Short mmCIF file of C-alpha atoms in Angstrom, two decimals:
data_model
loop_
_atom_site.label_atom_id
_atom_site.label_comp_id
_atom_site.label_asym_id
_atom_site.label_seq_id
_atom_site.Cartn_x
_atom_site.Cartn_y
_atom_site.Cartn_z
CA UNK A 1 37.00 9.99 -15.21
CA UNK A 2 33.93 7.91 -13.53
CA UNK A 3 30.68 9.05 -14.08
CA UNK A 4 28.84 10.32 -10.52
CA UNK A 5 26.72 7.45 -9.43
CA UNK A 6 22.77 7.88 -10.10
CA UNK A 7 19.84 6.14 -10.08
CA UNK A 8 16.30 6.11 -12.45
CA UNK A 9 14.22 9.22 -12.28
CA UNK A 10 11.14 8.19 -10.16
CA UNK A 11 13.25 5.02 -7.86
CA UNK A 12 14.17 5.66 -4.58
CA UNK A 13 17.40 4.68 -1.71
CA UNK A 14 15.79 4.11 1.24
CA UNK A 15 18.11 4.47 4.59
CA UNK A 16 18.24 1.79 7.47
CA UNK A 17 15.68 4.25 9.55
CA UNK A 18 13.08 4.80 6.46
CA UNK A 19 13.29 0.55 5.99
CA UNK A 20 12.55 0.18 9.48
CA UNK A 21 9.40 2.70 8.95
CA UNK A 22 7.88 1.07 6.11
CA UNK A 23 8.35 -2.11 7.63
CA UNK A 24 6.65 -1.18 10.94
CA UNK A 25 3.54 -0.26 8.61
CA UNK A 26 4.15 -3.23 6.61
CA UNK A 27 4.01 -5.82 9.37
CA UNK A 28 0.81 -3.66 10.98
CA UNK A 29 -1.05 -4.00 7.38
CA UNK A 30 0.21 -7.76 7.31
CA UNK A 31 -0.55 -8.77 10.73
CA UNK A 32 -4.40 -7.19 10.15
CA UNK A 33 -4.37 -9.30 6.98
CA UNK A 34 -3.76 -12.80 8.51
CA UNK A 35 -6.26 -11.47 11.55
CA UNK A 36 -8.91 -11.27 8.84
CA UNK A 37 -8.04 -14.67 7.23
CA UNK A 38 -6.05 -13.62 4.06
CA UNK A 39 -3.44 -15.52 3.38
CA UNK A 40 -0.25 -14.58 1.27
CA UNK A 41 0.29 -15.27 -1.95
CA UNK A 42 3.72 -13.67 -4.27
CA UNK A 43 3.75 -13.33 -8.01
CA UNK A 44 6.86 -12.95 -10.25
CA UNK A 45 8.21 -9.78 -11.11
CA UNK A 46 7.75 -9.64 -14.80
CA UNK A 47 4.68 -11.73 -16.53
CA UNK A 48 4.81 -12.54 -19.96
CA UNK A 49 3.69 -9.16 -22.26
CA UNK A 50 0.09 -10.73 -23.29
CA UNK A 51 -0.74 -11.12 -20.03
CA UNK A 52 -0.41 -7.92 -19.06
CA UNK A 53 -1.44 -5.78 -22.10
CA UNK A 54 -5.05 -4.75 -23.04
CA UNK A 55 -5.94 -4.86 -19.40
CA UNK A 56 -5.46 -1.49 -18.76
CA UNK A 57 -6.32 0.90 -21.46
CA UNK A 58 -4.38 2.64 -23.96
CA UNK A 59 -2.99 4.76 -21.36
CA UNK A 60 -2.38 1.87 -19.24
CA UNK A 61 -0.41 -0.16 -21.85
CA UNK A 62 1.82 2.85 -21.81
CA UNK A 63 3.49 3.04 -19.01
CA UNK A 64 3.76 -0.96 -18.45
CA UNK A 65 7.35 -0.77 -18.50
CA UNK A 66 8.80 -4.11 -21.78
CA UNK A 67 11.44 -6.12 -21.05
CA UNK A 68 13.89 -6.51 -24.12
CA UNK A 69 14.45 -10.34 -25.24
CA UNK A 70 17.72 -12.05 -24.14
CA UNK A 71 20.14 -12.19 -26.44
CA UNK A 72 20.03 -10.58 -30.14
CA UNK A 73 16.42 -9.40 -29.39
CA UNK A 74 16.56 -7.77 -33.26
CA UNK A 75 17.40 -10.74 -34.96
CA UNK A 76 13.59 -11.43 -34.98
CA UNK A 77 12.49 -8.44 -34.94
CA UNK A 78 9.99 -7.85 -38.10
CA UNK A 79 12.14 -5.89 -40.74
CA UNK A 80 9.13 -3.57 -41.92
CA UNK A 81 7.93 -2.49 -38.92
CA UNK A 82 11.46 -1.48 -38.17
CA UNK A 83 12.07 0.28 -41.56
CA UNK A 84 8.88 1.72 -40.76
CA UNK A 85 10.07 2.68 -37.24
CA UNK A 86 6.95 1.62 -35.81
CA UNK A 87 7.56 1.08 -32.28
CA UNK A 88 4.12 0.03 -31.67
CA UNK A 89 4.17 -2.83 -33.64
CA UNK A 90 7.98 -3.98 -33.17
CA UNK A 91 7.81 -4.09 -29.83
CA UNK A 92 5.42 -7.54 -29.80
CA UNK A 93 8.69 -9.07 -31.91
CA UNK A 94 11.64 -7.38 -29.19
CA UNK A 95 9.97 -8.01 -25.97
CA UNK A 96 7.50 -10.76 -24.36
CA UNK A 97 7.84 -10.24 -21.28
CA UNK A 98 7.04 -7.13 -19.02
CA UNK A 99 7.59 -5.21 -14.90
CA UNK A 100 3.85 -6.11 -13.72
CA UNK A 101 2.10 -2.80 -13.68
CA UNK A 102 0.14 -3.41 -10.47
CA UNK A 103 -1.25 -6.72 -8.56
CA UNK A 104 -4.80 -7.18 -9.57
CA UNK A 105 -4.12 -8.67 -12.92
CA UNK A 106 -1.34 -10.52 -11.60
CA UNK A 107 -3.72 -11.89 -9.25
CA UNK A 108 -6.16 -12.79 -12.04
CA UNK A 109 -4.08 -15.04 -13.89
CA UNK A 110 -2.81 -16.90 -10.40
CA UNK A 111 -6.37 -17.72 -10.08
CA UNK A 112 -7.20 -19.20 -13.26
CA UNK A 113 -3.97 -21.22 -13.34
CA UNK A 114 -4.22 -22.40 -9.90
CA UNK A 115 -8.22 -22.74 -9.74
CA UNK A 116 -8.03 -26.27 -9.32
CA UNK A 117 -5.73 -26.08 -6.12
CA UNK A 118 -7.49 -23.12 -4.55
CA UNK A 119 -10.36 -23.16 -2.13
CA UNK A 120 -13.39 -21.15 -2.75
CA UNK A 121 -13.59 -18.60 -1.28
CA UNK A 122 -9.91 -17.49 -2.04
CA UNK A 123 -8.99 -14.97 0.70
CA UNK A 124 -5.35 -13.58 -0.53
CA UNK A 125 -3.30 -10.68 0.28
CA UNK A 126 0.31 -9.38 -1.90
CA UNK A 127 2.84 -7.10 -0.35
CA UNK A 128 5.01 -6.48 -3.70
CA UNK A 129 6.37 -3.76 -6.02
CA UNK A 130 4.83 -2.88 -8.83
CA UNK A 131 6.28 -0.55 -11.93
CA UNK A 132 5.12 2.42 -14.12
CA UNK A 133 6.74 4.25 -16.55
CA UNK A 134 4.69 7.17 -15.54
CA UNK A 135 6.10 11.13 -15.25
CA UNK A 136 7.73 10.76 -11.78
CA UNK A 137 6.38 14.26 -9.87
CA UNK A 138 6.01 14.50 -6.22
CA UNK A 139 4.09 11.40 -4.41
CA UNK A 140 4.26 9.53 -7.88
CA UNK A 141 6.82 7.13 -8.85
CA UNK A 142 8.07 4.26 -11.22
CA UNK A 143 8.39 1.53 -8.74
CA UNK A 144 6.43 1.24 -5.71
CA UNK A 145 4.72 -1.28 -3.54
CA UNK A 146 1.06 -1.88 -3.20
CA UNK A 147 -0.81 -4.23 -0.35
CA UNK A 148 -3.92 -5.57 -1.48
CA UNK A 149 -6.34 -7.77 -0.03
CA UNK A 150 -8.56 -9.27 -2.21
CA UNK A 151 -11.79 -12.87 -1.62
CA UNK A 152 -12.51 -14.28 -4.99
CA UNK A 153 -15.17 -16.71 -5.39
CA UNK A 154 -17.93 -15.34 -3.11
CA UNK A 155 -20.95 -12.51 -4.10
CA UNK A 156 -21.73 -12.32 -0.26
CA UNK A 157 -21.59 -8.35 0.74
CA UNK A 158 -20.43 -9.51 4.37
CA UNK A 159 -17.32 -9.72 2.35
CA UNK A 160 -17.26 -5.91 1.97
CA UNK A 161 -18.66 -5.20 5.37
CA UNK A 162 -14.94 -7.14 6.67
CA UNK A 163 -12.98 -4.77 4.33
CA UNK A 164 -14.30 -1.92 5.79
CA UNK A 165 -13.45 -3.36 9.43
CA UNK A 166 -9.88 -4.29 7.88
CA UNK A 167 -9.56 -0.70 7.03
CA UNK A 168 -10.62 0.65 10.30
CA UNK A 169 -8.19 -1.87 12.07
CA UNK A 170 -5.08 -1.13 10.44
CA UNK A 171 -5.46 3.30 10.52
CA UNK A 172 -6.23 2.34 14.33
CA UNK A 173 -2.96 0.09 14.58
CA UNK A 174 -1.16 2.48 13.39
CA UNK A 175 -2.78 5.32 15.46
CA UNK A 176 -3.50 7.02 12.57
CA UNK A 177 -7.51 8.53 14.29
CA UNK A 178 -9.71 10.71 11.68
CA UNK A 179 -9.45 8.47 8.68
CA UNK A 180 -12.44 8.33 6.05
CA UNK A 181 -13.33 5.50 4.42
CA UNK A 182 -15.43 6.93 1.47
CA UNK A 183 -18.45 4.46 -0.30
CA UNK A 184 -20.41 4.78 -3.42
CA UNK A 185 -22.00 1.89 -5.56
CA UNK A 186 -20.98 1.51 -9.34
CA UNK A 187 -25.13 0.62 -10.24
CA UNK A 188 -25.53 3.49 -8.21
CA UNK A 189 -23.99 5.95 -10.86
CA UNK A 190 -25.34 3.58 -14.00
CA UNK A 191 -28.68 4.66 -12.34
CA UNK A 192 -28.23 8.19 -11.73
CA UNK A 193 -27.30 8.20 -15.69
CA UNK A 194 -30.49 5.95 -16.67
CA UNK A 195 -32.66 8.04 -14.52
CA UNK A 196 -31.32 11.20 -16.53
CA UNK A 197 -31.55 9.57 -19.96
CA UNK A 198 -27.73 9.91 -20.01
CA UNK A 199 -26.59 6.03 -19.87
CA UNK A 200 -24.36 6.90 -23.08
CA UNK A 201 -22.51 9.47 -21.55
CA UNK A 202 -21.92 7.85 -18.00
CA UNK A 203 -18.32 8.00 -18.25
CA UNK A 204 -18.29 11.66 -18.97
CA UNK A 205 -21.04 12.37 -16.43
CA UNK A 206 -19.75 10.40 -13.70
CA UNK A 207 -15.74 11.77 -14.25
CA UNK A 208 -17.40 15.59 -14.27
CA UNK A 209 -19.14 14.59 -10.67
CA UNK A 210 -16.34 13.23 -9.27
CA UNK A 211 -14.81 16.83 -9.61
CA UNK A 212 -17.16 18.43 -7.87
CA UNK A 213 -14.84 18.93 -4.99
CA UNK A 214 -12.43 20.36 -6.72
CA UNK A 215 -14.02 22.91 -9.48
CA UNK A 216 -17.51 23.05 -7.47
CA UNK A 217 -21.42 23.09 -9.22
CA UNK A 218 -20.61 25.00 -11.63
CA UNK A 219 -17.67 23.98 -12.80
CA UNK A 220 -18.91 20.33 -13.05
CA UNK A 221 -22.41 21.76 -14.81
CA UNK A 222 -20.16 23.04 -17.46
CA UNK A 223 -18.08 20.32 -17.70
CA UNK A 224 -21.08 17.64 -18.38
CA UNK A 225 -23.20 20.72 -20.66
CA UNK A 226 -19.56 20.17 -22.51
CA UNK A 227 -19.85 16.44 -23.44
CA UNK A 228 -23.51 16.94 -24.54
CA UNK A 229 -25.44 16.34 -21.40
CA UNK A 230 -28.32 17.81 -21.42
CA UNK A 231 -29.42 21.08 -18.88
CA UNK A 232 -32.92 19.30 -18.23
CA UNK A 233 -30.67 15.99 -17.99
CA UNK A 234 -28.50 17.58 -14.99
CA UNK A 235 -31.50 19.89 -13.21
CA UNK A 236 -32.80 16.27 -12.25
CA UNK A 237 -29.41 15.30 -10.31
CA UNK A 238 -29.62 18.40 -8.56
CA UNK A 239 -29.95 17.07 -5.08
CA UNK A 240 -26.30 15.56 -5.95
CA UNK A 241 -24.74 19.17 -5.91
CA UNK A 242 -25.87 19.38 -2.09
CA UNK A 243 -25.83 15.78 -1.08
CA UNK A 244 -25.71 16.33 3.00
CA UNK A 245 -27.14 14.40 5.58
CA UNK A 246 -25.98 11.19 7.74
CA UNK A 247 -25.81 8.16 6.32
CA UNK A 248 -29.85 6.59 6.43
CA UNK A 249 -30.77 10.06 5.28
CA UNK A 250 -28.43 10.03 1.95
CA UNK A 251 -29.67 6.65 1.22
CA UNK A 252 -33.27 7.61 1.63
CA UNK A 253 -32.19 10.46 -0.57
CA UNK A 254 -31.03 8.27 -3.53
CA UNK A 255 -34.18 5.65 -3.09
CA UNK A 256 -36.06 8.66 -4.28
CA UNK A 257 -34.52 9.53 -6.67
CA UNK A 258 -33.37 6.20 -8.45
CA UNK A 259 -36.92 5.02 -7.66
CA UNK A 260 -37.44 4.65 -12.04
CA UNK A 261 -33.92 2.65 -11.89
CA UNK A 262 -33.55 -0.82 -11.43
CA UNK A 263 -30.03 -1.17 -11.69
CA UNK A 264 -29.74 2.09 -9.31
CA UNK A 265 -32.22 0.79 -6.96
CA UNK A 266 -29.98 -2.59 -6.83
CA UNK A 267 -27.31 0.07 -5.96
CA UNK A 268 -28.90 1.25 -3.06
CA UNK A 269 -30.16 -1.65 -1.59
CA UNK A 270 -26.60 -3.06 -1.61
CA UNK A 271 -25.15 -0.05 0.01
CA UNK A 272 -28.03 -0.08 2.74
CA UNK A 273 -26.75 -3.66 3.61
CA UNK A 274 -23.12 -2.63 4.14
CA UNK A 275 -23.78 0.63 5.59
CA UNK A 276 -25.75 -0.18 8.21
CA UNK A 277 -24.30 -3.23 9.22
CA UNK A 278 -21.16 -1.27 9.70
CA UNK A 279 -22.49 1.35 11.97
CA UNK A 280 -24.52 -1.77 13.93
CA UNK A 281 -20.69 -3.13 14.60
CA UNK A 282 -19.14 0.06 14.87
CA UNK A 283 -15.36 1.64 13.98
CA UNK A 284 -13.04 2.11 16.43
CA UNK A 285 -11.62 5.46 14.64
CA UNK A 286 -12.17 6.15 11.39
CA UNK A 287 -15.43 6.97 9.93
CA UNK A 288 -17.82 6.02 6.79
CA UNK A 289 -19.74 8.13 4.82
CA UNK A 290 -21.33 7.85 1.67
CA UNK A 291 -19.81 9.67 -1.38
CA UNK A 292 -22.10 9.98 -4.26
CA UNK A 293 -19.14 11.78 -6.45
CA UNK A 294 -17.29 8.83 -5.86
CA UNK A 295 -16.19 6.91 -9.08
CA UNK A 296 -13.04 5.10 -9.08
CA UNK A 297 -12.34 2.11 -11.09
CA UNK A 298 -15.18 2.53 -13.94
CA UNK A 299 -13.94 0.19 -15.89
CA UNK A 300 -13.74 -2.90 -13.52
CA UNK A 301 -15.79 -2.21 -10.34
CA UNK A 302 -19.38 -3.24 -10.71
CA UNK A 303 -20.21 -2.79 -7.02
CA UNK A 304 -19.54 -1.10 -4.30
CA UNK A 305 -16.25 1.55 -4.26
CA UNK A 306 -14.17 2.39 -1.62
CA UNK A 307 -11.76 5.45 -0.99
CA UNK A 308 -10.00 6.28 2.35
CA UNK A 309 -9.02 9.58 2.61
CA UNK A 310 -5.97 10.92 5.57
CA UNK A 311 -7.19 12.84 8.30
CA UNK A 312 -8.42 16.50 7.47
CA UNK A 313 -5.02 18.13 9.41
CA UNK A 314 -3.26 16.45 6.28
CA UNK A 315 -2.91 17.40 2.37
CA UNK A 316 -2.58 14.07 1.25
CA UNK A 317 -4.65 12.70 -1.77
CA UNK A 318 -6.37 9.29 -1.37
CA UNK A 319 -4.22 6.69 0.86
CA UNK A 320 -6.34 3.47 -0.21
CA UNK A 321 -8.96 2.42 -2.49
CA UNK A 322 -10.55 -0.72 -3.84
CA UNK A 323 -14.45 -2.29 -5.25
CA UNK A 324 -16.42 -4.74 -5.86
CA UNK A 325 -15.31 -6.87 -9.76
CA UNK A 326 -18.09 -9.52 -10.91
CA UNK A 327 -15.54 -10.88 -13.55
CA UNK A 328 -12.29 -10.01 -12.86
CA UNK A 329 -10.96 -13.40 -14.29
CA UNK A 330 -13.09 -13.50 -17.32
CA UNK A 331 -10.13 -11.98 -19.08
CA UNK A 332 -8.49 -15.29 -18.87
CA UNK A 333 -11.13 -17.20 -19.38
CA UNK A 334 -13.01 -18.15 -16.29
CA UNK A 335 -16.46 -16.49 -16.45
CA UNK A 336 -18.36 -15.44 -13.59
CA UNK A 337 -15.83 -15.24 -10.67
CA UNK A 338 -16.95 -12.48 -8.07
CA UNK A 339 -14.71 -10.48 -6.13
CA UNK A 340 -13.93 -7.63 -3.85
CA UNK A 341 -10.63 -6.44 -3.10
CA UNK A 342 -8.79 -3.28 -1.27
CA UNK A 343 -5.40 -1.92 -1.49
CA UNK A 344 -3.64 0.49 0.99
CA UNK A 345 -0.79 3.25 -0.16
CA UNK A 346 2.06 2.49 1.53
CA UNK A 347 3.97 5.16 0.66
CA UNK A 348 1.27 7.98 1.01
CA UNK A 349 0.45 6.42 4.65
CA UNK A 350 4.42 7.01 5.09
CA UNK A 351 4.22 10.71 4.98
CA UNK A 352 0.68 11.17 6.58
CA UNK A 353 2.08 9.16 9.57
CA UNK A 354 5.65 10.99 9.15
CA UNK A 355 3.86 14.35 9.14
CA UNK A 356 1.52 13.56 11.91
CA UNK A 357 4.93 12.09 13.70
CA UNK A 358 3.14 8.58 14.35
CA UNK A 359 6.09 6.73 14.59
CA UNK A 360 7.21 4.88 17.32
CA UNK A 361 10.57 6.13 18.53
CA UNK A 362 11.34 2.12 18.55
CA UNK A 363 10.48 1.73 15.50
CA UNK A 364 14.03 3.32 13.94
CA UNK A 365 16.36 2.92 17.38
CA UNK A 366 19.87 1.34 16.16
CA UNK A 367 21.77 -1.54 18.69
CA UNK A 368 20.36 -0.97 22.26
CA UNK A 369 24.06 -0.85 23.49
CA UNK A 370 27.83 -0.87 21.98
CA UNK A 371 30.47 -2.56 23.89
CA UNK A 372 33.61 -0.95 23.67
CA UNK A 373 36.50 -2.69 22.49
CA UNK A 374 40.08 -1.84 24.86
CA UNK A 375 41.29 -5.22 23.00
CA UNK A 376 41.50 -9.17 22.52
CA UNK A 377 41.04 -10.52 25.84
CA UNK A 378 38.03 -7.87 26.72
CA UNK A 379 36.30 -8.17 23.24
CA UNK A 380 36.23 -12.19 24.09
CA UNK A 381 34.48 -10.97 27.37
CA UNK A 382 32.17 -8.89 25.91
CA UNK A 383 31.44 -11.13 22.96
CA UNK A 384 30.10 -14.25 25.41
CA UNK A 385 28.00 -11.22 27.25
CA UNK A 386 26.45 -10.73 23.36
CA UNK A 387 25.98 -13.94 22.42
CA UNK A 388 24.03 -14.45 25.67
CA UNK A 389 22.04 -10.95 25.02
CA UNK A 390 21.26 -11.49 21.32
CA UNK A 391 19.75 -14.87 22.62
CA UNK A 392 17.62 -13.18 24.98
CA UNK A 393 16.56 -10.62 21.86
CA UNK A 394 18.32 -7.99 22.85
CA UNK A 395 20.40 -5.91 19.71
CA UNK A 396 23.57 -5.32 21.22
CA UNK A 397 27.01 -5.40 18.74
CA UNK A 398 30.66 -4.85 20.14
CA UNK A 399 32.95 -2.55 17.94
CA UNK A 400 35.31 -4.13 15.97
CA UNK A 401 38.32 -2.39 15.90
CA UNK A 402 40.42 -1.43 19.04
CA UNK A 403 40.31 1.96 18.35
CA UNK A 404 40.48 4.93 20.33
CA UNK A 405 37.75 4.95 22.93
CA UNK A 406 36.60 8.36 22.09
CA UNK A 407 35.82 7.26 18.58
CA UNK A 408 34.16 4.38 19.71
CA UNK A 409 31.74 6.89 21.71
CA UNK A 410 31.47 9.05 18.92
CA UNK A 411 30.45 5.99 16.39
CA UNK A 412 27.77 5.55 19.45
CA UNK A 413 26.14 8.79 19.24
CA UNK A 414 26.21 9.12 15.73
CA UNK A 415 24.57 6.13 15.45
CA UNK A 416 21.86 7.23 18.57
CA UNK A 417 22.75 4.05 20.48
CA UNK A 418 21.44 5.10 24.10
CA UNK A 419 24.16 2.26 26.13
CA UNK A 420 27.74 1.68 26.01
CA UNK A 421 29.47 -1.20 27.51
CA UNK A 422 32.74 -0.74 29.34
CA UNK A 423 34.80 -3.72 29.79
CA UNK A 424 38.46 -3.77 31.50
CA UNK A 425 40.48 -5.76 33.88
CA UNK A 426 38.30 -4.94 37.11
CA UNK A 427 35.07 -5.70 35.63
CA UNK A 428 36.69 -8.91 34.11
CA UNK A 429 38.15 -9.86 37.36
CA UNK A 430 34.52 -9.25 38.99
CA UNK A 431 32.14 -11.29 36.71
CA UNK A 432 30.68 -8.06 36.17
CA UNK A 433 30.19 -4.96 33.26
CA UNK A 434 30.10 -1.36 33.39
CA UNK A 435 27.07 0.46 31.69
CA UNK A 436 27.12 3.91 30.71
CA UNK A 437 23.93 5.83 29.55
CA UNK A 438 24.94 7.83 26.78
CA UNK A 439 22.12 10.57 26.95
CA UNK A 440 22.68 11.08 31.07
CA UNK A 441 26.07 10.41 31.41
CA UNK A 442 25.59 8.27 34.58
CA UNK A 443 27.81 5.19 34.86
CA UNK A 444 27.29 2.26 36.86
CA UNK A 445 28.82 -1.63 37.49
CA UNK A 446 25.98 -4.20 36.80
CA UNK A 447 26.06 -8.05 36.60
CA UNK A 448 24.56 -9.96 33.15
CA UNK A 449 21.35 -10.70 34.73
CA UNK A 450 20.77 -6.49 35.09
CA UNK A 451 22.27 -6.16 31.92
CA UNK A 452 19.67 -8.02 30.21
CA UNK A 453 17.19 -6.34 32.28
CA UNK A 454 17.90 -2.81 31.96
CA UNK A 455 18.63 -2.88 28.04
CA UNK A 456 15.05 -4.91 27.59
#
């Protein structure tokens, strides 16, 4: 007997009306791309193992998901290691290639292969999916597509001040109001640790801040007391634990205290810059705000850090993020190439605009009208009536079989088409069509020309 059908834990089917969603915010995130001067760029879908491993941690070279050799993949497979079961180490001899694991590193490589083709600044943007043999769980999955944006090649902070704009033009697009793009400053954080005498530990302090939201001051005081930060260390942050104010005044906030800090005070000064040049242009509707806690990306960001969180009437976890890399190519080689890049969440912006029911109701309609078919000569009729509507844009389809007419309706509302067609010998005989409105009921004889107009 056959096995029931299935697919991979943590992959998804996606019906003809969820495509047509995620393409509607597709094309809005692309069309605000080109607007801004990115231009596209696509990467294969598996990169050759050493490109993408060591670039992500330990934790990260875990879930990059090997692709066996073609072929007899054990015939060169090294015969200790496999005595020795060491899957670690046999895996370099089975597999060189690899799923990429997200776009970024991708990215890198395209650069430094291309560099001598591409003009400086490089302004690029991927739409593509990505894999990760991670635990599936709720609003986590293996495969998945990102959109980033990225400019290589330029230090210029106008290049951030754009990416906030980009952010604010796509969450207005898609009328998605109440949006918060979050900010911090990597040197920002190196100089809160300096400043505490703590520059050891500023992984550990700045992962216990960033959980201040979700275990509170306490919580993160133990936490950092925990990894060996000292109490007189954390009483000087302590204006962190209550960091309120607008914008200017939590900037003047962290001038004072990152005054001893040159790297912090960098920090600062950068963030001033973008800050206030954004509220001098203005959002349409989301906001900014400055989020000291903030500390994504601690490995690769060296500037500033951005997080854009749904609107507060939604439990949704971050739905884009990005920073500012001084060398993200260095790992191939090519030293001191600056960039900034952002990414949005396609599939988290799914079900905040889902849940906030954003979506156009034209975004999933079916055909705007079925003809019915009563047989050869009619569906000839109604075909040359199609051919002439399609050209005009209009999704119309005639259905194929002469079937009964009731099924024919009942195909029709199943599949929500609003129209039917009705074409016999009378409206033959007078150039002209019948056109029923499926929701009303109300039937009426129209030529082509109101036709076209009434199912535009």
């Amino acid at each position: 007997m056959a096995s029931k059908p299935s697919i991979p834990k943590g992959t998804r089917d996606f019906s003809p009306a969820e495509v047509a969603k995620r393409q509607y915010i597709i094309q809005i995130i692309k069309s605000n791309f080109e607007k801004f001067g990115f231009q596209p760029i696509e990467t294969p879908s598996f990169e050759n193992s050493e490109t993408l491993m060591g670039k992500y941690g330990e934790e990260g070279d875990r879930l990059i998901f090997k692709i066996l050799n073609s072929g007899d993949f054990l015939a060169k497979a090294n015969e200790t290691h496999l005595e020795a079961k060491d899957s670690t180490r046999l895996t370099s001899s089975i597999s060189e290639k690899a799923l990429r694991y997200d776009l970024t590193v991708p990215f890198a490589r395209y650069v430094v292969q291309h560099q001598n083709e591409i003009e400086f600044p490089f302004k690029r943007y991927q739409i593509q999916p990505v894999w990760r043999a991670d635990r599936p769980q709720k609003g986590r999955f293996r495969e998945f597509f990102q959109c980033d944006a990225d400019v290589v090649g330029s230090k210029s902070l106008w290049q951030e001040v754009e990416l906030v704009q980009l952010y604010d033009s796509v969450f207005t697009a898609l009328g998605l109001a109440g949006v918060t793009i979050k900010i911090n400053n990597r040197k920002i954080l190196s100089g809160i640790a300096e400043v505490i005498g703590a520059s050891d530990k500023l992984i550990d302090f700045t992962v216990a801040l960033d959980k201040l939201d979700k275990i509170g001051e306490d919580g993160v005081k133990k936490e950092m007391i925990e990894k060996g930060i000292a109490e007189e260390a954390i009483a000087k942050v302590q204006p962190l634990f209550n960091f309120t104010g607008t914008i200017s005044e939590k900037i003047e906030k962290l001038s004072v205290l990152l005054s001893a800090s040159a790297e912090g005070m960098k920090g600062v000064e950068e963030l001033r810059f973008i800050c206030d040049n954004v509220i001098n242009l203005g959002l349409s509707t989301a906001s900014l705000d400055l989020d000291v806690t903030l500390a994504r990306g601690l490995n690769y960001y060296t500037g500033a850090i951005f997080e854009v969180a749904a609107p507060k009437t939604v439990a949704m976890g971050s739905i884009g993020g990005g920073g500012r890399y001084d060398d993200l190519t260095g790992i191939f080689g090519l030293k001191n190439m600056s960039g900034v890049g952002i990414s949005f969440g396609l599939d988290r912006i799914y079900l905040v605009v889902e849940e906030l029911g954003l979506f156009p109701e034209a975004v999933t309609s079916t055909s705007r009208a079925l003809f019915i078919n009563y047989g050869e000569k009619e569906a000839f009729y109604s075909m040359k009536a199609i051919k002439e509507l399609r050209a005009s844009g209009i999704k119309v389809e005639l259905y194929p079989d002469n079937a009964k007419v009731a099924k024919q309706f009942q195909h029709a509302d199943k599949r929500f088409i609003p129209y039917a067609v009705i074409v016999g010998e009378e409206e033959m005989n007078d150039n002209q069509y019948s056109l029923k409105d499926l929701v009303s009921g109300e039937q009426k004889k129209v030529s082509l020309e109101e036709l076209k107009v009434i199912l535009k």
